[in-house]
CSV table of C-alpha atoms and ligand atoms in Angstrom, one decimal:
chain,number,residue,atom,x,y,z
A,1,UNK,CA,77.4,94.4,104.2
A,2,UNK,CA,78.5,91.4,102.2
A,3,UNK,CA,78.4,92.0,98.4
A,4,UNK,CA,78.1,88.9,96.4
A,5,UNK,CA,78.2,89.1,92.6
A,6,UNK,CA,75.6,86.9,90.8
A,7,UNK,CA,75.6,87.2,87.1
A,8,UNK,CA,76.8,90.2,85.2
A,9,UNK,CA,74.8,93.0,86.8
A,10,UNK,CA,72.6,91.4,89.4
A,11,UNK,CA,74.1,91.9,92.9
A,12,UNK,CA,72.8,90.4,96.2
A,13,UNK,CA,73.2,92.6,99.3
A,14,UNK,CA,72.8,91.1,102.8
A,15,UNK,CA,71.4,93.6,105.2
A,16,UNK,CA,70.1,93.5,108.8
A,17,UNK,CA,66.7,95.1,109.4
A,18,UNK,CA,65.5,97.0,112.5
A,19,UNK,CA,64.7,93.7,114.3
A,20,UNK,CA,68.2,92.4,113.6
A,21,UNK,CA,67.0,89.9,110.9
A,22,UNK,CA,69.2,89.4,107.9
A,23,UNK,CA,67.4,90.4,104.8
A,24,UNK,CA,68.6,89.9,101.2
A,25,UNK,CA,68.3,92.7,98.8
A,26,UNK,CA,68.7,92.2,95.1
A,27,UNK,CA,70.4,95.2,93.5
A,28,UNK,CA,70.4,95.4,89.7
A,29,UNK,CA,72.3,98.5,88.5
A,30,UNK,CA,72.4,99.8,85.0
A,31,UNK,CA,73.3,103.0,83.1
A,32,UNK,CA,70.0,104.6,84.0
A,33,UNK,CA,70.9,104.4,87.7
A,34,UNK,CA,73.7,107.0,87.3
A,35,UNK,CA,74.0,110.7,86.3
A,36,UNK,CA,77.2,110.9,84.3
A,37,UNK,CA,79.4,113.9,84.8
A,38,UNK,CA,82.8,115.2,83.6
A,39,UNK,CA,85.4,113.1,81.9
A,40,UNK,CA,88.2,112.1,84.3
A,41,UNK,CA,90.5,110.7,81.6
A,42,UNK,CA,90.9,108.6,78.5
A,43,UNK,CA,92.6,105.2,78.1
A,44,UNK,CA,93.5,103.4,74.9
A,45,UNK,CA,90.2,101.5,75.1
A,46,UNK,CA,88.3,103.4,77.7
A,47,UNK,CA,86.8,106.6,78.9
A,48,UNK,CA,86.5,107.3,82.6
A,49,UNK,CA,83.6,109.5,83.7
A,50,UNK,CA,82.6,110.9,87.1
A,51,UNK,CA,79.1,109.7,87.9
A,52,UNK,CA,76.6,109.9,90.7
A,53,UNK,CA,74.2,107.1,91.8
A,54,UNK,CA,70.8,108.7,91.4
A,55,UNK,CA,69.3,106.9,94.5
A,56,UNK,CA,72.2,107.0,97.0
A,57,UNK,CA,73.9,110.2,95.5
A,58,UNK,CA,77.2,108.4,96.0
A,59,UNK,CA,79.9,109.5,93.6
A,60,UNK,CA,81.8,106.9,91.5
A,61,UNK,CA,84.3,106.8,88.6
A,62,UNK,CA,82.7,104.8,85.7
A,63,UNK,CA,85.1,103.3,83.2
A,64,UNK,CA,83.3,102.8,79.9
A,65,UNK,CA,84.7,100.5,77.2
A,66,UNK,CA,83.4,100.3,73.6
A,67,UNK,CA,82.6,96.6,72.8
A,68,UNK,CA,83.5,96.9,69.2
A,69,UNK,CA,86.8,98.5,69.9
A,70,UNK,CA,87.7,95.9,72.6
A,71,UNK,CA,86.9,93.1,70.2
A,72,UNK,CA,88.7,94.7,67.2
A,73,UNK,CA,91.8,95.3,69.4
A,74,UNK,CA,91.6,91.8,70.8
A,75,UNK,CA,91.5,93.1,74.4
A,76,UNK,CA,88.6,90.9,75.6
A,77,UNK,CA,91.0,88.8,77.8
A,78,UNK,CA,92.3,92.0,79.5
A,79,UNK,CA,88.9,93.3,80.3
A,80,UNK,CA,87.8,90.1,81.9
A,81,UNK,CA,91.1,89.8,83.8
A,82,UNK,CA,90.5,93.3,85.1
A,83,UNK,CA,87.0,92.4,86.3
A,84,UNK,CA,88.0,89.1,87.9
A,85,UNK,CA,91.1,90.6,89.6
A,86,UNK,CA,89.2,93.6,90.9
A,87,UNK,CA,86.5,91.3,92.3
A,88,UNK,CA,89.2,89.4,94.2
A,89,UNK,CA,90.7,92.6,95.6
A,90,UNK,CA,87.6,94.2,97.0
A,91,UNK,CA,88.6,94.6,100.6
A,92,UNK,CA,91.6,96.9,101.0
A,93,UNK,CA,91.8,100.7,101.2
A,94,UNK,CA,94.8,100.8,98.8
A,95,UNK,CA,93.0,99.1,95.9
A,96,UNK,CA,90.4,100.8,93.7
A,97,UNK,CA,87.1,99.1,94.6
A,98,UNK,CA,84.9,97.7,91.9
A,99,UNK,CA,81.2,98.0,92.9
A,100,UNK,CA,79.3,96.9,89.8
A,101,UNK,CA,79.9,95.8,86.2
A,102,UNK,CA,77.2,95.9,83.6
A,103,UNK,CA,76.8,96.3,79.9
A,104,UNK,CA,74.5,97.6,77.2
A,105,UNK,CA,74.4,96.9,73.5
A,106,UNK,CA,77.4,99.3,72.9
A,107,UNK,CA,79.6,99.4,76.0
A,108,UNK,CA,80.9,97.7,79.1
A,109,UNK,CA,80.8,99.6,82.4
A,110,UNK,CA,83.1,99.3,85.5
A,111,UNK,CA,81.7,101.2,88.5
A,112,UNK,CA,84.7,102.1,90.6
A,113,UNK,CA,85.9,104.2,93.6
A,114,UNK,CA,86.4,107.8,92.5
A,115,UNK,CA,90.0,108.9,93.0
A,116,UNK,CA,89.7,112.7,93.0
A,117,UNK,CA,93.4,113.3,93.6
A,118,UNK,CA,94.4,112.1,90.2
A,119,UNK,CA,97.7,110.1,89.6
A,120,UNK,CA,100.6,110.0,92.0
A,121,UNK,CA,102.8,110.8,89.0
A,122,UNK,CA,101.0,114.1,88.4
A,123,UNK,CA,101.2,115.1,92.0
A,124,UNK,CA,104.9,114.2,92.1
A,125,UNK,CA,105.6,116.4,89.1
A,126,UNK,CA,103.9,119.3,90.8
A,127,UNK,CA,106.5,119.1,93.5
A,128,UNK,CA,109.6,119.3,91.3
A,129,UNK,CA,109.2,115.5,90.7
A,130,UNK,CA,110.4,114.6,94.2
A,131,UNK,CA,109.0,114.2,97.7
A,132,UNK,CA,110.9,114.7,100.9
A,133,UNK,CA,111.7,111.6,102.9
A,134,UNK,CA,108.7,111.9,105.2
A,135,UNK,CA,106.3,112.0,102.3
A,136,UNK,CA,108.2,109.3,100.4
A,137,UNK,CA,108.0,107.0,103.5
A,138,UNK,CA,104.3,107.5,103.8
A,139,UNK,CA,103.5,106.8,100.2
A,140,UNK,CA,106.0,104.0,99.9
A,141,UNK,CA,104.5,102.4,103.0
A,142,UNK,CA,100.9,102.6,101.6
A,143,UNK,CA,102.1,101.1,98.3
A,144,UNK,CA,103.9,98.3,100.1
A,145,UNK,CA,100.9,97.5,102.3
A,146,UNK,CA,98.7,97.3,99.2
A,147,UNK,CA,101.2,95.0,97.4
A,148,UNK,CA,101.3,92.7,100.4
A,149,UNK,CA,97.5,92.5,100.3
A,150,UNK,CA,97.4,91.8,96.5
A,151,UNK,CA,100.0,89.1,96.9
A,152,UNK,CA,98.1,87.6,99.8
A,153,UNK,CA,95.1,87.3,97.4
A,154,UNK,CA,97.3,85.5,94.8
A,155,UNK,CA,97.5,88.6,92.5
A,156,UNK,CA,100.6,89.9,90.9
A,157,UNK,CA,100.0,93.5,89.5
A,158,UNK,CA,102.8,93.3,86.9
A,159,UNK,CA,102.6,97.0,85.8
A,160,UNK,CA,103.1,99.0,89.0
A,161,UNK,CA,104.2,102.6,88.3
A,162,UNK,CA,103.3,106.1,89.5
A,163,UNK,CA,100.7,106.5,86.8
A,164,UNK,CA,98.8,103.5,88.2
A,165,UNK,CA,98.8,104.8,91.8
A,166,UNK,CA,95.9,107.2,92.1
A,167,UNK,CA,95.1,109.5,95.0
A,168,UNK,CA,91.7,109.8,96.8
A,169,UNK,CA,90.3,112.9,98.4
A,170,UNK,CA,92.3,112.2,101.6
A,171,UNK,CA,95.5,112.0,99.5
A,172,UNK,CA,95.7,108.3,100.3
A,173,UNK,CA,96.7,105.9,97.5
A,174,UNK,CA,94.4,103.7,95.4
A,175,UNK,CA,96.2,101.3,93.0
A,176,UNK,CA,94.4,100.7,89.7
A,177,UNK,CA,94.9,99.2,86.2
A,178,UNK,CA,94.6,95.4,86.8
A,179,UNK,CA,94.0,94.4,83.2
A,180,UNK,CA,97.5,93.0,83.0
A,181,UNK,CA,97.6,91.4,86.4
A,182,UNK,CA,98.4,87.7,86.9
A,183,UNK,CA,96.1,85.7,89.1
A,184,UNK,CA,98.1,82.8,90.6
A,185,UNK,CA,95.7,79.9,89.9
A,186,UNK,CA,95.4,77.4,92.7
A,187,UNK,CA,97.1,74.4,91.2
A,188,UNK,CA,94.5,72.1,89.5
A,189,UNK,CA,94.1,68.8,91.4
A,190,UNK,CA,96.6,66.6,89.6
A,191,UNK,CA,96.1,63.0,88.3
A,192,UNK,CA,99.7,62.0,89.5
A,193,UNK,CA,100.0,59.5,92.3
A,194,UNK,CA,98.7,62.1,94.7
A,195,UNK,CA,101.9,63.2,96.2
A,196,UNK,CA,100.8,66.8,95.9
A,197,UNK,CA,99.4,69.3,93.4
A,198,UNK,CA,100.8,69.4,89.9
A,199,UNK,CA,102.3,72.9,89.7
A,200,UNK,CA,103.6,72.6,86.2
A,201,UNK,CA,100.3,73.7,84.6
A,202,UNK,CA,100.2,77.0,86.5
A,203,UNK,CA,103.8,77.7,85.5
A,204,UNK,CA,103.4,76.6,81.9
A,205,UNK,CA,100.3,78.7,81.5
A,206,UNK,CA,102.3,81.7,82.8
A,207,UNK,CA,105.2,81.4,80.3
A,208,UNK,CA,103.1,80.4,77.3
A,209,UNK,CA,100.4,83.1,77.9
A,210,UNK,CA,102.9,85.6,79.0
A,211,UNK,CA,103.3,87.8,76.0
A,212,UNK,CA,102.7,90.8,78.3
A,213,UNK,CA,105.6,93.1,79.3
A,214,UNK,CA,104.8,96.1,81.6
A,215,UNK,CA,106.0,99.7,81.2
A,216,UNK,CA,109.7,99.8,80.1
A,217,UNK,CA,111.1,101.8,83.1
A,218,UNK,CA,109.6,99.5,85.7
A,219,UNK,CA,109.9,96.1,84.0
A,220,UNK,CA,111.8,93.5,86.1
A,221,UNK,CA,114.8,91.7,84.6
A,222,UNK,CA,113.2,88.2,84.9
A,223,UNK,CA,110.3,89.4,82.7
A,224,UNK,CA,112.8,90.4,80.1
A,225,UNK,CA,115.0,87.3,80.3
A,226,UNK,CA,112.8,84.3,81.0
A,227,UNK,CA,109.4,85.9,80.3
A,228,UNK,CA,107.9,84.9,83.7
A,229,UNK,CA,106.7,87.4,86.3
A,230,UNK,CA,106.6,86.4,89.9
A,231,UNK,CA,105.6,88.3,93.1
A,232,UNK,CA,109.1,89.6,93.4
A,233,UNK,CA,108.6,91.4,90.0
A,234,UNK,CA,106.2,93.8,91.8
A,235,UNK,CA,108.9,94.4,94.4
A,236,UNK,CA,111.4,95.3,91.7
A,237,UNK,CA,108.8,97.9,90.4
A,238,UNK,CA,108.4,99.0,94.1
A,239,UNK,CA,112.2,99.6,94.2
A,240,UNK,CA,112.0,101.7,91.0
A,241,UNK,CA,109.1,103.8,92.4
A,242,UNK,CA,110.9,104.3,95.7
A,243,UNK,CA,114.0,105.5,93.9
A,244,UNK,CA,111.8,107.9,91.7
A,245,UNK,CA,109.9,109.4,94.6
A,246,UNK,CA,113.3,110.7,96.0
A,247,UNK,CA,115.4,111.1,92.9
A,248,UNK,CA,112.6,112.7,90.7
A,249,UNK,CA,113.3,110.2,87.9
A,250,UNK,CA,113.1,106.4,87.6
A,251,UNK,CA,116.5,104.5,88.0
A,252,UNK,CA,116.4,103.0,84.5
A,253,UNK,CA,115.6,105.4,81.7
A,254,UNK,CA,117.2,105.7,78.3
A,255,UNK,CA,116.4,107.1,74.9
A,256,UNK,CA,114.3,104.2,73.8
A,257,UNK,CA,112.7,101.0,75.3
A,258,UNK,CA,115.5,98.8,74.0
A,259,UNK,CA,118.2,100.9,75.7
A,260,UNK,CA,116.2,101.0,78.9
A,261,UNK,CA,115.9,97.2,78.8
A,262,UNK,CA,119.7,97.0,78.4
A,263,UNK,CA,120.2,99.1,81.5
A,264,UNK,CA,117.8,96.9,83.5
A,265,UNK,CA,119.4,93.6,82.6
A,266,UNK,CA,122.9,95.0,83.2
A,267,UNK,CA,121.7,96.8,86.4
A,268,UNK,CA,123.0,100.1,85.1
A,269,UNK,CA,121.8,102.9,87.4
A,270,UNK,CA,123.3,105.3,89.8
A,271,UNK,CA,122.0,107.4,92.7
A,272,UNK,CA,122.0,111.2,92.6
A,273,UNK,CA,124.2,113.0,95.1
A,274,UNK,CA,122.5,113.4,98.5
A,275,UNK,CA,120.3,110.3,98.1
A,276,UNK,CA,119.4,109.4,101.8
A,277,UNK,CA,121.5,106.4,102.9
A,278,UNK,CA,118.7,104.3,104.4
A,279,UNK,CA,116.6,104.7,101.2
A,280,UNK,CA,119.7,103.9,99.1
A,281,UNK,CA,120.3,100.7,101.1
A,282,UNK,CA,116.7,99.6,100.6
A,283,UNK,CA,116.7,100.4,96.9
A,284,UNK,CA,119.9,98.4,96.5
A,285,UNK,CA,118.3,95.4,98.2
A,286,UNK,CA,115.3,95.6,95.9
A,287,UNK,CA,117.0,96.2,92.5
A,288,UNK,CA,118.6,92.8,92.5
A,289,UNK,CA,118.7,90.9,89.3
A,290,UNK,CA,117.9,87.5,90.8
A,291,UNK,CA,114.3,87.7,92.1
A,292,UNK,CA,115.0,85.0,94.7
A,293,UNK,CA,117.6,87.3,96.3
A,294,UNK,CA,115.3,90.4,96.4
A,295,UNK,CA,114.1,91.5,99.8
A,296,UNK,CA,110.7,90.0,100.8
A,297,UNK,CA,107.9,92.2,102.0
A,298,UNK,CA,108.5,91.2,105.6
A,299,UNK,CA,112.1,92.3,105.4
A,300,UNK,CA,111.2,95.5,103.7
A,301,UNK,CA,108.7,96.4,106.4
A,302,UNK,CA,111.5,95.8,109.0
A,303,UNK,CA,114.1,97.8,107.0
A,304,UNK,CA,115.5,100.9,108.8
A,305,UNK,CA,114.0,103.2,106.1
A,306,UNK,CA,110.6,102.4,107.6
A,307,UNK,CA,111.9,102.6,111.2
A,308,UNK,CA,109.1,103.0,113.7
A,309,UNK,CA,106.4,103.1,111.0
A,310,UNK,CA,103.6,100.7,111.5
A,311,UNK,CA,102.8,99.3,108.0
A,312,UNK,CA,99.3,97.9,108.3
A,313,UNK,CA,95.7,99.0,108.6
A,314,UNK,CA,96.7,101.8,111.0
A,315,UNK,CA,98.6,103.5,108.1
A,316,UNK,CA,95.2,104.2,106.4
A,317,UNK,CA,93.8,106.1,109.4
A,318,UNK,CA,96.8,108.5,109.5
A,319,UNK,CA,96.5,112.0,107.9
A,320,UNK,CA,98.6,112.1,104.7
A,321,UNK,CA,101.6,114.3,105.2
A,322,UNK,CA,101.5,117.8,103.6
A,323,UNK,CA,103.4,117.4,100.3
A,324,UNK,CA,106.6,119.5,100.2
B,401,ATP,N1,88.9,105.3,89.6
B,401,ATP,C1,89.4,106.4,89.0
B,401,ATP,N2,89.1,107.6,89.5
B,401,ATP,C2,89.6,108.8,88.9
B,401,ATP,N3,90.3,108.8,87.7
B,401,ATP,C3,90.5,107.6,87.2
B,401,ATP,C4,90.1,106.3,87.7
B,401,ATP,N4,90.4,105.3,86.9
B,401,ATP,C5,91.1,105.9,85.9
B,401,ATP,N5,91.2,107.2,86.0
B,401,ATP,C6,91.9,108.1,85.1
B,401,ATP,O1,91.3,107.9,83.8
B,401,ATP,C7,92.3,107.8,82.8
B,401,ATP,C8,92.1,106.6,82.0
B,401,ATP,O2,92.3,105.5,82.8
B,401,ATP,P1,92.1,104.0,82.2
B,401,ATP,O3,92.4,103.0,83.3
B,401,ATP,O4,90.8,103.9,81.6
B,401,ATP,O5,93.1,103.9,81.1
B,401,ATP,P2,94.7,103.9,81.3
B,401,ATP,O6,95.0,102.6,82.0
B,401,ATP,O7,95.2,105.1,82.0
B,401,ATP,O8,95.2,103.9,79.8
B,401,ATP,P3,95.6,102.5,79.0
B,401,ATP,O9,94.3,101.8,78.9
B,401,ATP,O10,96.1,103.0,77.8
B,401,ATP,O11,96.6,101.8,79.9
B,401,ATP,C9,93.7,107.8,83.5
B,401,ATP,O12,94.3,109.1,83.3
B,401,ATP,C10,93.3,107.7,85.0
B,401,ATP,O13,94.1,108.5,85.7
B,402,AZ7,O1,81.7,88.6,83.5
B,402,AZ7,C1,80.6,89.2,83.4
B,402,AZ7,O2,80.0,89.8,84.2
B,402,AZ7,C2,80.0,89.4,82.0
B,402,AZ7,C3,80.7,90.2,81.0
B,402,AZ7,C4,81.8,89.4,80.3
B,402,AZ7,C5,82.0,90.1,79.0
B,402,AZ7,N1,81.1,90.3,78.1
B,402,AZ7,C6,81.7,90.9,77.1
B,402,AZ7,C7,81.3,91.4,75.8
B,402,AZ7,C8,82.2,92.0,75.0
B,402,AZ7,CL1,81.7,92.6,73.5
B,402,AZ7,C9,83.5,92.3,75.4
B,402,AZ7,C10,83.9,91.8,76.6
B,402,AZ7,CL2,85.5,92.1,77.2
B,402,AZ7,C11,83.1,91.1,77.5
B,402,AZ7,N2,83.2,90.6,78.7
B,402,AZ7,C12,81.3,91.5,81.5
B,402,AZ7,C13,80.4,92.5,81.7
B,402,AZ7,C14,80.9,93.8,82.0
B,402,AZ7,C15,82.2,94.0,82.3
B,402,AZ7,CL3,82.8,95.6,82.7
B,402,AZ7,C16,83.1,92.9,82.1
B,402,AZ7,C17,82.7,91.7,81.8
């Protein structure tokens, strides 16, 4: 059924009735429609609670944000970016789905997919911090397939890391935390002599507004040097995650953020002994300082590390490998 968002909490749902006619149902959800359960976790500006829809009994994760706190901390922009980005990314198994948003006098509410498996980082740590190659290949492929979808929808995540990769009840991934994502605006129709769209606005906006830097260990060098993230920045982070799934630590980690940034811009990292050669080759082609020289998604999918893996929708029907 096609969900269309109209207004803050009014949603229109197209359905086909018994005689095959398309009927339009207006669904207005609010706090009263849910039974709230246990706390799944806390963010800096949010609390995430398990909740059940009282009519459909479907379970959700509801992220609750305190309006006063959001305003005081000047996070309004991030909340609206998270909403707009999640609304653009509603149709892929690897992205946390946003079903409804609504508000009451005190809070804002995001009604999201419930990821019962927690964070990939937590699961990783329970297995001595490393996965074997088969598990690494499966999770890296799911992350890559999801990045490809995000980029195809004009979204750069900008803060990919194992904490933002959640796991559902099938131990498949769900990427979350889009408050710091970048939506690549379609260039505004320009007033130049019409020889094509004026791209400078989109770029200028990015650099000027780009005070955001992701999490130190996964930040790309271009974000540190010329302050502009691009799609290849997500692939740098992908390279760091791939390295970490096998090595049990991220490639760039130092005593403090500044030292970590130094290692990144100087490409100072080394592989632990026994790092599988195919994975090593792929990581080396991702952790490249010049973003234009980094492997593209197409090339990554054809890299020998993913040999005879079909990286597409079929991936999501496979059973997740038993972690070991
Ligand atoms: N859809 C979800 N299903 C299950 N748990 C979730 C879901 N979304 C978030 N969580 C958990 O809730 C906690 C808070 O998540 P939230 O996104 O609100 O803040 P955060 O991004 O982790 O923190 P910060 O806002 O400081 O970056 C996290 O530990 C996360 O693992
Ligand atoms: O875009 C919409 O649908 C409407 C609003 C927009 C919006 N209203 C806000 C009020 C406050 Cl106090 C803070 C933020 Cl970030 C606010 N964002 C909204 C409602 C709920 C959620 Cl989760 C996000 C945005």
